[in-house]
Amino acid sequence: MIPRPLYVDKIMAYADTPFVKVLTGIRRSGKSTIMNMLMEKLQERGVPAENIVSMRFDSMEYEMMTAREMFAAAKARLRSVGKTYFFFDEVQEIEGWERVVNSLAAEGDVDIYVTGSNSRMMSSEIATYLTGRYVSFRIFTLSFAEYLTFKKRYAELLDVRTELAAYIRLGGFPATHLREYTADEIYTIVRDIYNSTIFSDIVRRSNIRKIDLLERVVRYTFSNVGNTFSAKSISAYLKAEQRKLDNETVYRYLSQLEKAYLLHRCARYDLAGKEILKTQEKFYPADTALRYSVLGYTPDSVAASLENVVYLELCRRGYAVCIGKTADGEVDFVGERQGEKIYVQVTQEIRSEKTERREYERLLEIRDNYPKYVLRADAFAGGNYEGIRSMHVADFLLQGQMG
């Protein structure tokens, strides 16, 4: 297993506490592997192997299992000496799993870890089930730093700027970087992840009949990464294609795609009025390879994918991310974390003085002392302008990540 300390260290800080540790995220983002790493860490700390109980509920072994049977099976494995550590993988497959977890937690000396990858594992749902008794960790696909760690196990690394181009094109699903694959092979693997998510986590669970329209909504969002739009925009687009889907249904589809972790919703924030705006949001795929596996790769999509990569990195670093609306335009990202802020503009390249002025002026409008960045992917990235730092995207993604 290739270590992913970004998550393991954070989760282990809560080991042996009464909180249920909940790992969520898109399918194949590495949740099960991180579970195995946590079990190894516990054994390194001296926990006997027999005190660690692992159950994977997407296995045939537990097919058709009820919550009552899950509770009985888990209770039978409680240790009489020492704490019992339960690892429940893909726990959403058991209807009523939350009652099992609550009951086990009330039984006594236990430490519980669960993973899940669909709507029943969203924060709002878990909060209903495990009121005040859990800590949640969103597991993302590989960061750029993690991608480099994975790749150097099977190939010689090129300079980081060249590697960034490959990372944007190939994405960060861990399974696609365990050995060298062609781009076509990677997109085949990712397309399978996409299909599994669409059909298992959305169509089957929500009983959606208009599958072709759901997929058209997905294609629209993937084609418009980096653009603001609304449910009404999608509805109008479908109408122009002689397909009818009302705004409410489009909104419901977008919500379900978000709950299955395929899409991330990024709202607009009025920097002057200090309020979240209800219209014209952006949606980012959970990984750039999802877009390319569905739509194919085109060089003119790189600018939007750069934005996608930076958005996901800010989320990994624990920022709540919005688009910043200014009087004259938008700041790509405003990130807030524990009372701190960061402002980020992302551009593939700056070709003229006019473009450069526009990128900086939006940030100069903001009169506070929080860090402000213009991130670029061209050869001229670097330096400072009136307190605004210019950096290459690759350098920003590796900031504080590499030794």
mmCIF file of C-alpha atoms in Angstrom:
data_model
loop_
_atom_site.group_PDB
_atom_site.id
_atom_site.type_symbol
_atom_site.label_atom_id
_atom_site.label_comp_id
_atom_site.label_asym_id
_atom_site.label_seq_id
_atom_site.Cartn_x
_atom_site.Cartn_y
_atom_site.Cartn_z
ATOM 1 C CA MET A 1 0.000 0.000 0.000
ATOM 2 C CA ILE A 2 1.245 3.478 -0.867
ATOM 3 C CA PRO A 3 0.867 5.709 2.217
ATOM 4 C CA ARG A 4 -1.679 8.541 2.211
ATOM 5 C CA PRO A 5 -0.717 10.409 5.390
ATOM 6 C CA LEU A 6 -2.917 13.381 4.422
ATOM 7 C CA TYR A 7 -5.888 11.307 5.626
ATOM 8 C CA VAL A 8 -4.404 8.642 7.907
ATOM 9 C CA ASP A 9 -2.788 11.151 10.272
ATOM 10 C CA LYS A 10 -5.972 13.236 10.552
ATOM 11 C CA ILE A 11 -8.155 10.202 11.253
ATOM 12 C CA MET A 12 -5.713 8.599 13.711
ATOM 13 C CA ALA A 13 -5.896 11.770 15.819
ATOM 14 C CA TYR A 14 -9.434 10.602 16.702
ATOM 15 C CA ALA A 15 -8.537 6.966 17.456
ATOM 16 C CA ASP A 16 -9.793 5.775 20.849
ATOM 17 C CA THR A 17 -12.266 8.637 21.119
ATOM 18 C CA PRO A 18 -16.031 8.069 21.423
ATOM 19 C CA PHE A 19 -16.647 9.581 17.970
ATOM 20 C CA VAL A 20 -17.562 7.365 15.017
ATOM 21 C CA LYS A 21 -15.051 8.055 12.243
ATOM 22 C CA VAL A 22 -16.929 8.416 8.933
ATOM 23 C CA LEU A 23 -14.996 8.315 5.635
ATOM 24 C CA THR A 24 -16.976 9.498 2.610
ATOM 25 C CA GLY A 25 -16.195 10.202 -1.029
ATOM 26 C CA ILE A 26 -16.613 9.037 -4.587
ATOM 27 C CA ARG A 27 -16.221 5.344 -5.389
ATOM 28 C CA ARG A 28 -12.628 4.176 -5.815
ATOM 29 C CA SER A 29 -11.112 7.244 -4.165
ATOM 30 C CA GLY A 30 -9.196 4.981 -1.776
ATOM 31 C CA LYS A 31 -11.468 4.753 1.289
ATOM 32 C CA SER A 32 -11.061 0.983 1.723
ATOM 33 C CA THR A 33 -7.278 1.203 1.387
ATOM 34 C CA ILE A 34 -7.161 4.004 3.955
ATOM 35 C CA MET A 35 -9.211 1.739 6.268
ATOM 36 C CA ASN A 36 -6.503 -0.923 5.889
ATOM 37 C CA MET A 37 -3.824 1.663 6.672
ATOM 38 C CA LEU A 38 -5.699 2.647 9.829
ATOM 39 C CA MET A 39 -5.857 -0.994 10.910
ATOM 40 C CA GLU A 40 -2.094 -1.301 10.363
ATOM 41 C CA LYS A 41 -1.473 1.842 12.413
ATOM 42 C CA LEU A 42 -3.531 0.476 15.298
ATOM 43 C CA GLN A 43 -1.520 -2.750 15.286
ATOM 44 C CA GLU A 44 1.700 -0.701 15.269
ATOM 45 C CA ARG A 45 0.341 0.984 18.421
ATOM 46 C CA GLY A 46 -0.030 -2.418 20.056
ATOM 47 C CA VAL A 47 -3.682 -3.266 19.360
ATOM 48 C CA PRO A 48 -3.968 -7.096 18.992
ATOM 49 C CA ALA A 49 -5.147 -8.195 15.513
ATOM 50 C CA GLU A 50 -8.020 -10.153 17.090
ATOM 51 C CA ASN A 51 -9.421 -6.896 18.522
ATOM 52 C CA ILE A 52 -9.810 -5.459 15.029
ATOM 53 C CA VAL A 53 -13.029 -6.465 13.241
ATOM 54 C CA SER A 54 -13.405 -5.657 9.543
ATOM 55 C CA MET A 55 -16.631 -6.129 7.546
ATOM 56 C CA ARG A 56 -17.022 -5.075 3.905
ATOM 57 C CA PHE A 57 -20.697 -4.808 3.032
ATOM 58 C CA ASP A 58 -20.389 -4.700 -0.744
ATOM 59 C CA SER A 59 -19.102 -8.287 -0.481
ATOM 60 C CA MET A 60 -21.360 -11.241 -1.362
ATOM 61 C CA GLU A 61 -20.737 -12.481 2.182
ATOM 62 C CA TYR A 62 -23.081 -9.800 3.512
ATOM 63 C CA GLU A 63 -25.571 -9.579 0.638
ATOM 64 C CA MET A 64 -29.168 -9.272 1.885
ATOM 65 C CA MET A 65 -27.975 -8.790 5.467
ATOM 66 C CA THR A 66 -30.394 -6.854 7.675
ATOM 67 C CA ALA A 67 -29.473 -4.305 10.324
ATOM 68 C CA ARG A 68 -30.509 -6.782 13.032
ATOM 69 C CA GLU A 69 -28.195 -9.428 11.537
ATOM 70 C CA MET A 70 -25.378 -6.903 11.240
ATOM 71 C CA PHE A 71 -25.762 -6.007 14.914
ATOM 72 C CA ALA A 72 -25.786 -9.674 15.953
ATOM 73 C CA ALA A 73 -22.690 -10.434 13.831
ATOM 74 C CA ALA A 74 -20.799 -7.451 15.210
ATOM 75 C CA LYS A 75 -21.852 -8.068 18.815
ATOM 76 C CA ALA A 76 -20.668 -11.664 18.573
ATOM 77 C CA ARG A 77 -17.178 -10.355 17.821
ATOM 78 C CA LEU A 78 -16.928 -7.978 20.778
ATOM 79 C CA ARG A 79 -13.780 -8.783 22.741
ATOM 80 C CA SER A 80 -14.056 -9.530 26.437
ATOM 81 C CA VAL A 81 -10.599 -8.042 27.063
ATOM 82 C CA GLY A 82 -9.619 -4.657 25.636
ATOM 83 C CA LYS A 83 -11.313 -2.329 23.182
ATOM 84 C CA THR A 84 -12.903 -3.714 19.993
ATOM 85 C CA TYR A 85 -12.178 -1.757 16.811
ATOM 86 C CA PHE A 86 -14.905 -2.056 14.173
ATOM 87 C CA PHE A 87 -14.247 -1.189 10.513
ATOM 88 C CA PHE A 88 -17.453 -1.169 8.457
ATOM 89 C CA ASP A 89 -16.725 -0.642 4.758
ATOM 90 C CA GLU A 90 -19.476 0.558 2.344
ATOM 91 C CA VAL A 91 -21.852 0.485 5.305
ATOM 92 C CA GLN A 92 -24.635 2.223 3.355
ATOM 93 C CA GLU A 93 -25.457 -1.171 1.812
ATOM 94 C CA ILE A 94 -27.154 -2.084 5.103
ATOM 95 C CA GLU A 95 -30.505 -0.370 5.559
ATOM 96 C CA GLY A 96 -30.524 0.961 9.128
ATOM 97 C CA TRP A 97 -26.731 0.749 9.633
ATOM 98 C CA GLU A 98 -26.849 3.901 11.762
ATOM 99 C CA ARG A 99 -28.958 2.163 14.440
ATOM 100 C CA VAL A 100 -26.378 -0.638 14.552
ATOM 101 C CA VAL A 101 -23.540 1.830 15.014
ATOM 102 C CA ASN A 102 -25.410 3.741 17.707
ATOM 103 C CA SER A 103 -26.235 0.513 19.542
ATOM 104 C CA LEU A 104 -22.657 -0.772 19.390
ATOM 105 C CA ALA A 105 -21.348 2.573 20.624
ATOM 106 C CA ALA A 106 -23.705 2.262 23.610
ATOM 107 C CA GLU A 107 -22.494 -1.286 24.339
ATOM 108 C CA GLY A 108 -19.211 -0.119 25.783
ATOM 109 C CA ASP A 109 -15.539 -0.369 24.856
ATOM 110 C CA VAL A 110 -15.568 0.098 21.075
ATOM 111 C CA ASP A 111 -13.975 2.342 18.451
ATOM 112 C CA ILE A 112 -15.889 2.525 15.166
ATOM 113 C CA TYR A 113 -14.842 3.482 11.627
ATOM 114 C CA VAL A 114 -17.208 3.455 8.633
ATOM 115 C CA THR A 115 -16.988 4.280 4.929
ATOM 116 C CA GLY A 116 -19.686 5.079 2.395
ATOM 117 C CA SER A 117 -20.080 6.497 -1.079
ATOM 118 C CA ASN A 118 -23.637 7.568 -1.736
ATOM 119 C CA SER A 119 -26.376 9.952 -0.618
ATOM 120 C CA ARG A 120 -27.054 8.186 2.684
ATOM 121 C CA MET A 121 -23.526 9.168 3.730
ATOM 122 C CA MET A 122 -23.861 12.909 3.129
ATOM 123 C CA SER A 123 -23.201 15.098 6.164
ATOM 124 C CA SER A 124 -26.849 16.128 6.452
ATOM 125 C CA GLU A 125 -27.948 12.480 6.549
ATOM 126 C CA ILE A 126 -25.247 11.343 8.976
ATOM 127 C CA ALA A 127 -26.050 14.245 11.307
ATOM 128 C CA THR A 128 -29.582 12.888 11.558
ATOM 129 C CA TYR A 129 -28.374 9.377 12.359
ATOM 130 C CA LEU A 130 -25.385 10.022 14.621
ATOM 131 C CA THR A 131 -26.205 13.309 16.346
ATOM 132 C CA GLY A 132 -23.027 14.735 17.870
ATOM 133 C CA ARG A 133 -21.329 11.333 17.821
ATOM 134 C CA TYR A 134 -19.224 11.402 14.673
ATOM 135 C CA VAL A 135 -16.380 13.115 12.815
ATOM 136 C CA SER A 136 -16.487 13.090 9.037
ATOM 137 C CA PHE A 137 -13.570 12.921 6.584
ATOM 138 C CA ARG A 138 -14.034 13.535 2.859
ATOM 139 C CA ILE A 139 -11.664 11.338 0.862
ATOM 140 C CA PHE A 140 -10.670 12.843 -2.486
ATOM 141 C CA THR A 141 -8.877 11.271 -5.418
ATOM 142 C CA LEU A 142 -5.105 11.748 -5.431
ATOM 143 C CA SER A 143 -3.716 15.239 -4.977
ATOM 144 C CA PHE A 144 -0.907 16.276 -7.322
ATOM 145 C CA ALA A 145 1.636 15.513 -4.577
ATOM 146 C CA GLU A 146 0.082 12.057 -4.028
ATOM 147 C CA TYR A 147 0.008 11.438 -7.784
ATOM 148 C CA LEU A 148 3.779 12.082 -7.942
ATOM 149 C CA THR A 149 4.329 9.697 -4.996
ATOM 150 C CA PHE A 150 2.330 6.983 -6.769
ATOM 151 C CA LYS A 151 3.938 7.525 -10.179
ATOM 152 C CA LYS A 152 7.541 7.447 -8.986
ATOM 153 C CA ARG A 153 6.954 3.831 -7.878
ATOM 154 C CA TYR A 154 6.699 2.696 -11.519
ATOM 155 C CA ALA A 155 8.154 5.479 -13.713
ATOM 156 C CA GLU A 156 10.783 8.189 -13.711
ATOM 157 C CA LEU A 157 9.309 11.578 -12.885
ATOM 158 C CA LEU A 158 9.707 14.422 -15.354
ATOM 159 C CA ASP A 159 9.814 18.067 -14.265
ATOM 160 C CA VAL A 160 6.757 19.031 -12.197
ATOM 161 C CA ARG A 161 5.255 21.280 -14.862
ATOM 162 C CA THR A 162 5.249 18.447 -17.395
ATOM 163 C CA GLU A 163 3.854 16.114 -14.752
ATOM 164 C CA LEU A 164 1.064 18.604 -14.020
ATOM 165 C CA ALA A 165 -0.079 18.362 -17.644
ATOM 166 C CA ALA A 166 -0.227 14.560 -17.307
ATOM 167 C CA TYR A 167 -2.048 14.787 -13.960
ATOM 168 C CA ILE A 168 -4.692 17.103 -15.423
ATOM 169 C CA ARG A 169 -5.238 14.748 -18.360
ATOM 170 C CA LEU A 170 -5.144 11.438 -16.456
ATOM 171 C CA GLY A 171 -6.733 12.448 -13.148
ATOM 172 C CA GLY A 172 -6.081 10.999 -9.721
ATOM 173 C CA PHE A 173 -8.080 7.826 -9.139
ATOM 174 C CA PRO A 174 -5.596 5.669 -7.156
ATOM 175 C CA ALA A 175 -6.350 2.485 -9.146
ATOM 176 C CA THR A 176 -5.188 4.164 -12.360
ATOM 177 C CA HIS A 177 -1.734 4.962 -10.959
ATOM 178 C CA LEU A 178 -0.648 1.659 -9.457
ATOM 179 C CA ARG A 179 1.266 0.915 -12.666
ATOM 180 C CA GLU A 180 1.757 2.521 -16.054
ATOM 181 C CA TYR A 181 -1.442 2.639 -18.100
ATOM 182 C CA THR A 182 -2.178 4.344 -21.400
ATOM 183 C CA ALA A 183 -4.650 7.232 -21.383
ATOM 184 C CA ASP A 184 -7.235 4.981 -23.078
ATOM 185 C CA GLU A 185 -6.804 2.317 -20.389
ATOM 186 C CA ILE A 186 -7.199 4.921 -17.649
ATOM 187 C CA TYR A 187 -10.361 6.331 -19.218
ATOM 188 C CA THR A 188 -11.781 2.799 -19.496
ATOM 189 C CA ILE A 189 -11.243 2.289 -15.745
ATOM 190 C CA VAL A 190 -12.684 5.722 -14.910
ATOM 191 C CA ARG A 191 -15.659 5.232 -17.218
ATOM 192 C CA ASP A 192 -16.454 2.052 -15.266
ATOM 193 C CA ILE A 193 -16.326 4.033 -11.992
ATOM 194 C CA TYR A 194 -18.621 6.623 -13.570
ATOM 195 C CA ASN A 195 -21.102 3.994 -14.801
ATOM 196 C CA SER A 196 -21.130 2.205 -11.433
ATOM 197 C CA THR A 197 -21.853 5.474 -9.662
ATOM 198 C CA ILE A 198 -24.584 6.551 -12.101
ATOM 199 C CA PHE A 199 -26.399 3.220 -12.142
ATOM 200 C CA SER A 200 -25.838 1.897 -8.601
ATOM 201 C CA ASP A 201 -25.844 5.083 -6.532
ATOM 202 C CA ILE A 202 -28.285 7.219 -8.498
ATOM 203 C CA VAL A 203 -30.499 5.369 -11.026
ATOM 204 C CA ARG A 204 -31.185 2.267 -8.930
ATOM 205 C CA ARG A 205 -31.528 3.986 -5.556
ATOM 206 C CA SER A 206 -33.631 6.886 -6.845
ATOM 207 C CA ASN A 207 -35.619 4.846 -9.364
ATOM 208 C CA ILE A 208 -34.779 7.187 -12.254
ATOM 209 C CA ARG A 209 -36.383 6.181 -15.532
ATOM 210 C CA LYS A 210 -35.072 8.905 -17.842
ATOM 211 C CA ILE A 211 -31.479 7.689 -17.743
ATOM 212 C CA ASP A 212 -30.585 9.330 -21.072
ATOM 213 C CA LEU A 213 -31.675 12.724 -19.708
ATOM 214 C CA LEU A 214 -29.678 12.214 -16.504
ATOM 215 C CA GLU A 215 -26.597 11.502 -18.611
ATOM 216 C CA ARG A 216 -27.265 14.587 -20.744
ATOM 217 C CA VAL A 217 -27.328 16.663 -17.562
ATOM 218 C CA VAL A 218 -23.961 15.133 -16.599
ATOM 219 C CA ARG A 219 -22.507 15.860 -20.037
ATOM 220 C CA TYR A 220 -23.715 19.451 -19.809
ATOM 221 C CA THR A 221 -22.057 19.979 -16.415
ATOM 222 C CA PHE A 222 -18.822 18.329 -17.604
ATOM 223 C CA SER A 223 -18.820 20.508 -20.744
ATOM 224 C CA ASN A 224 -19.310 23.656 -18.657
ATOM 225 C CA VAL A 225 -16.666 23.224 -15.969
ATOM 226 C CA GLY A 226 -15.588 26.711 -14.929
ATOM 227 C CA ASN A 227 -18.800 28.341 -16.158
ATOM 228 C CA THR A 228 -21.647 29.471 -13.937
ATOM 229 C CA PHE A 229 -25.065 28.108 -14.845
ATOM 230 C CA SER A 230 -28.423 27.226 -13.321
ATOM 231 C CA ALA A 231 -30.961 24.435 -13.603
ATOM 232 C CA LYS A 232 -32.873 26.751 -15.925
ATOM 233 C CA SER A 233 -29.838 26.952 -18.251
ATOM 234 C CA ILE A 234 -29.735 23.159 -18.525
ATOM 235 C CA SER A 235 -33.478 22.911 -19.044
ATOM 236 C CA ALA A 236 -33.272 25.463 -21.886
ATOM 237 C CA TYR A 237 -30.336 23.600 -23.449
ATOM 238 C CA LEU A 238 -32.258 20.314 -23.392
ATOM 239 C CA LYS A 239 -35.329 22.002 -24.840
ATOM 240 C CA ALA A 240 -33.216 23.236 -27.759
ATOM 241 C CA GLU A 241 -32.289 19.595 -28.343
ATOM 242 C CA GLN A 242 -35.977 18.624 -28.365
ATOM 243 C CA ARG A 243 -35.641 17.064 -24.919
ATOM 244 C CA LYS A 244 -37.938 18.177 -22.132
ATOM 245 C CA LEU A 245 -36.894 18.297 -18.482
ATOM 246 C CA ASP A 246 -38.354 20.803 -16.028
ATOM 247 C CA ASN A 247 -36.178 22.924 -13.751
ATOM 248 C CA GLU A 248 -37.144 20.997 -10.608
ATOM 249 C CA THR A 249 -36.085 17.664 -12.121
ATOM 250 C CA VAL A 250 -32.796 19.147 -13.347
ATOM 251 C CA TYR A 251 -32.156 20.507 -9.852
ATOM 252 C CA ARG A 252 -32.960 17.090 -8.350
ATOM 253 C CA TYR A 253 -30.559 15.376 -10.772
ATOM 254 C CA LEU A 254 -27.788 17.838 -9.894
ATOM 255 C CA SER A 255 -28.429 17.221 -6.197
ATOM 256 C CA GLN A 256 -28.236 13.443 -6.692
ATOM 257 C CA LEU A 257 -24.990 13.738 -8.671
ATOM 258 C CA GLU A 258 -23.599 15.802 -5.807
ATOM 259 C CA LYS A 259 -24.763 13.277 -3.206
ATOM 260 C CA ALA A 260 -23.051 10.484 -5.145
ATOM 261 C CA TYR A 261 -19.853 12.598 -4.961
ATOM 262 C CA LEU A 262 -19.552 12.828 -8.769
ATOM 263 C CA LEU A 263 -19.986 16.609 -8.688
ATOM 264 C CA HIS A 264 -19.018 19.365 -6.273
ATOM 265 C CA ARG A 265 -21.248 22.426 -6.117
ATOM 266 C CA CYS A 266 -19.488 25.798 -5.768
ATOM 267 C CA ALA A 267 -21.797 28.687 -4.874
ATOM 268 C CA ARG A 268 -21.182 32.374 -5.558
ATOM 269 C CA TYR A 269 -20.460 34.679 -2.638
ATOM 270 C CA ASP A 270 -21.095 38.417 -2.818
ATOM 271 C CA LEU A 271 -17.912 39.902 -1.363
ATOM 272 C CA ALA A 272 -19.569 43.291 -0.799
ATOM 273 C CA GLY A 273 -22.919 42.079 0.562
ATOM 274 C CA LYS A 274 -21.336 39.178 2.502
ATOM 275 C CA GLU A 275 -23.970 36.671 1.397
ATOM 276 C CA ILE A 276 -24.249 33.464 -0.603
ATOM 277 C CA LEU A 277 -26.047 34.041 -3.910
ATOM 278 C CA LYS A 278 -28.725 31.537 -4.851
ATOM 279 C CA THR A 279 -28.259 31.525 -8.622
ATOM 280 C CA GLN A 280 -25.562 30.752 -11.193
ATOM 281 C CA GLU A 281 -23.380 28.209 -9.397
ATOM 282 C CA LYS A 282 -20.424 26.241 -10.731
ATOM 283 C CA PHE A 283 -20.076 22.470 -10.628
ATOM 284 C CA TYR A 284 -16.762 20.634 -10.631
ATOM 285 C CA PRO A 285 -16.289 16.898 -11.305
ATOM 286 C CA ALA A 286 -14.705 14.897 -8.470
ATOM 287 C CA ASP A 287 -11.755 14.211 -10.779
ATOM 288 C CA THR A 288 -10.630 15.643 -14.118
ATOM 289 C CA ALA A 289 -10.462 12.146 -15.641
ATOM 290 C CA LEU A 290 -14.239 11.801 -15.206
ATOM 291 C CA ARG A 291 -14.793 14.582 -17.720
ATOM 292 C CA TYR A 292 -12.354 13.125 -20.221
ATOM 293 C CA SER A 293 -13.647 9.574 -19.855
ATOM 294 C CA VAL A 294 -17.139 10.793 -20.780
ATOM 295 C CA LEU A 295 -16.442 13.586 -23.292
ATOM 296 C CA GLY A 296 -12.960 12.725 -24.566
ATOM 297 C CA TYR A 297 -9.828 14.824 -24.135
ATOM 298 C CA THR A 298 -9.427 18.129 -25.963
ATOM 299 C CA PRO A 299 -6.579 20.622 -25.437
ATOM 300 C CA ASP A 300 -9.023 23.549 -25.220
ATOM 301 C CA SER A 301 -10.460 22.054 -22.002
ATOM 302 C CA VAL A 302 -7.196 22.418 -20.063
ATOM 303 C CA ALA A 303 -7.969 25.899 -18.679
ATOM 304 C CA ALA A 304 -11.213 24.640 -17.104
ATOM 305 C CA SER A 305 -9.466 21.518 -15.783
ATOM 306 C CA LEU A 306 -6.766 23.674 -14.156
ATOM 307 C CA GLU A 307 -9.540 25.473 -12.311
ATOM 308 C CA ASN A 308 -11.053 22.094 -11.358
ATOM 309 C CA VAL A 309 -7.713 20.865 -9.958
ATOM 310 C CA VAL A 310 -7.184 24.018 -7.872
ATOM 311 C CA TYR A 311 -10.750 23.864 -6.528
ATOM 312 C CA LEU A 312 -10.272 20.246 -5.364
ATOM 313 C CA GLU A 313 -6.911 21.096 -3.795
ATOM 314 C CA LEU A 314 -8.445 23.907 -1.754
ATOM 315 C CA CYS A 315 -11.132 21.469 -0.569
ATOM 316 C CA ARG A 316 -8.451 18.922 0.393
ATOM 317 C CA ARG A 317 -6.751 21.598 2.469
ATOM 318 C CA GLY A 318 -9.948 22.070 4.437
ATOM 319 C CA TYR A 319 -11.244 25.287 2.884
ATOM 320 C CA ALA A 320 -14.928 25.957 2.331
ATOM 321 C CA VAL A 321 -14.763 27.282 -1.223
ATOM 322 C CA CYS A 322 -16.984 29.810 -3.041
ATOM 323 C CA ILE A 323 -16.749 31.954 -6.160
ATOM 324 C CA GLY A 324 -16.226 35.578 -5.149
ATOM 325 C CA LYS A 325 -18.500 38.134 -6.803
ATOM 326 C CA THR A 326 -16.986 41.618 -6.971
ATOM 327 C CA ALA A 327 -18.472 44.848 -8.321
ATOM 328 C CA ASP A 328 -16.834 44.331 -11.727
ATOM 329 C CA GLY A 329 -16.500 40.578 -12.068
ATOM 330 C CA GLU A 330 -15.519 37.438 -10.193
ATOM 331 C CA VAL A 331 -12.651 36.013 -8.206
ATOM 332 C CA ASP A 332 -12.333 32.345 -9.127
ATOM 333 C CA PHE A 333 -12.122 31.090 -5.550
ATOM 334 C CA VAL A 334 -12.544 32.413 -2.038
ATOM 335 C CA GLY A 335 -11.551 29.824 0.553
ATOM 336 C CA GLU A 336 -12.401 30.093 4.263
ATOM 337 C CA ARG A 337 -10.909 27.918 6.984
ATOM 338 C CA GLN A 338 -11.093 28.520 10.722
ATOM 339 C CA GLY A 339 -11.418 32.277 10.383
ATOM 340 C CA GLU A 340 -8.770 32.586 7.687
ATOM 341 C CA LYS A 341 -9.321 33.400 4.014
ATOM 342 C CA ILE A 342 -7.501 32.890 0.740
ATOM 343 C CA TYR A 343 -8.304 34.438 -2.649
ATOM 344 C CA VAL A 344 -7.264 32.661 -5.844
ATOM 345 C CA GLN A 345 -7.374 33.513 -9.546
ATOM 346 C CA VAL A 346 -6.526 30.697 -11.970
ATOM 347 C CA THR A 347 -5.445 31.258 -15.562
ATOM 348 C CA GLN A 348 -3.810 28.953 -18.083
ATOM 349 C CA GLU A 349 -1.654 31.742 -19.487
ATOM 350 C CA ILE A 350 -1.589 35.517 -19.627
ATOM 351 C CA ARG A 351 -1.146 36.656 -23.222
ATOM 352 C CA SER A 352 -1.501 40.404 -22.894
ATOM 353 C CA GLU A 353 -1.009 43.267 -20.489
ATOM 354 C CA LYS A 354 -4.770 43.830 -20.537
ATOM 355 C CA THR A 355 -5.453 40.244 -19.406
ATOM 356 C CA GLU A 356 -2.804 40.503 -16.710
ATOM 357 C CA ARG A 357 -4.293 43.754 -15.399
ATOM 358 C CA ARG A 358 -7.763 42.191 -15.282
ATOM 359 C CA GLU A 359 -6.562 39.196 -13.239
ATOM 360 C CA TYR A 360 -4.839 41.435 -10.670
ATOM 361 C CA GLU A 361 -7.444 44.193 -10.545
ATOM 362 C CA ARG A 362 -10.155 41.820 -9.321
ATOM 363 C CA LEU A 363 -7.964 40.927 -6.347
ATOM 364 C CA LEU A 364 -6.854 44.512 -5.738
ATOM 365 C CA GLU A 365 -10.514 45.470 -5.248
ATOM 366 C CA ILE A 366 -10.524 43.339 -2.081
ATOM 367 C CA ARG A 367 -9.320 45.468 0.813
ATOM 368 C CA ASP A 368 -8.116 42.993 3.392
ATOM 369 C CA ASN A 369 -4.806 41.421 4.304
ATOM 370 C CA TYR A 370 -5.565 37.776 3.553
ATOM 371 C CA PRO A 371 -3.326 35.951 1.020
ATOM 372 C CA LYS A 372 -4.130 36.543 -2.655
ATOM 373 C CA TYR A 373 -2.796 34.451 -5.516
ATOM 374 C CA VAL A 374 -2.783 34.509 -9.295
ATOM 375 C CA LEU A 375 -2.022 30.938 -10.380
ATOM 376 C CA ARG A 376 -0.712 30.452 -13.906
ATOM 377 C CA ALA A 377 0.461 27.552 -16.056
ATOM 378 C CA ASP A 378 2.786 29.503 -18.339
ATOM 379 C CA ALA A 379 6.520 30.071 -18.209
ATOM 380 C CA PHE A 380 6.206 33.555 -16.699
ATOM 381 C CA ALA A 381 4.495 32.595 -13.446
ATOM 382 C CA GLY A 382 6.231 34.008 -10.388
ATOM 383 C CA GLY A 383 6.808 37.182 -8.424
ATOM 384 C CA ASN A 384 4.579 39.627 -6.565
ATOM 385 C CA TYR A 385 2.427 42.544 -7.614
ATOM 386 C CA GLU A 386 1.173 44.929 -4.919
ATOM 387 C CA GLY A 387 1.084 42.079 -2.404
ATOM 388 C CA ILE A 388 -0.543 39.580 -4.781
ATOM 389 C CA ARG A 389 1.581 36.502 -5.301
ATOM 390 C CA SER A 390 1.933 34.977 -8.758
ATOM 391 C CA MET A 391 2.763 31.253 -8.804
ATOM 392 C CA HIS A 392 2.815 28.379 -11.227
ATOM 393 C CA VAL A 393 -0.151 26.088 -10.545
ATOM 394 C CA ALA A 394 2.213 23.141 -9.995
ATOM 395 C CA ASP A 395 4.148 25.038 -7.305
ATOM 396 C CA PHE A 396 0.918 26.013 -5.532
ATOM 397 C CA LEU A 397 -0.343 22.415 -5.569
ATOM 398 C CA LEU A 398 2.909 21.232 -4.004
ATOM 399 C CA GLN A 399 3.051 24.064 -1.460
ATOM 400 C CA GLY A 400 3.885 22.446 1.886
ATOM 401 C CA GLN A 401 3.284 18.992 0.391
ATOM 402 C CA MET A 402 6.733 17.848 -0.719
ATOM 403 C CA GLY A 403 9.988 17.531 1.178
#
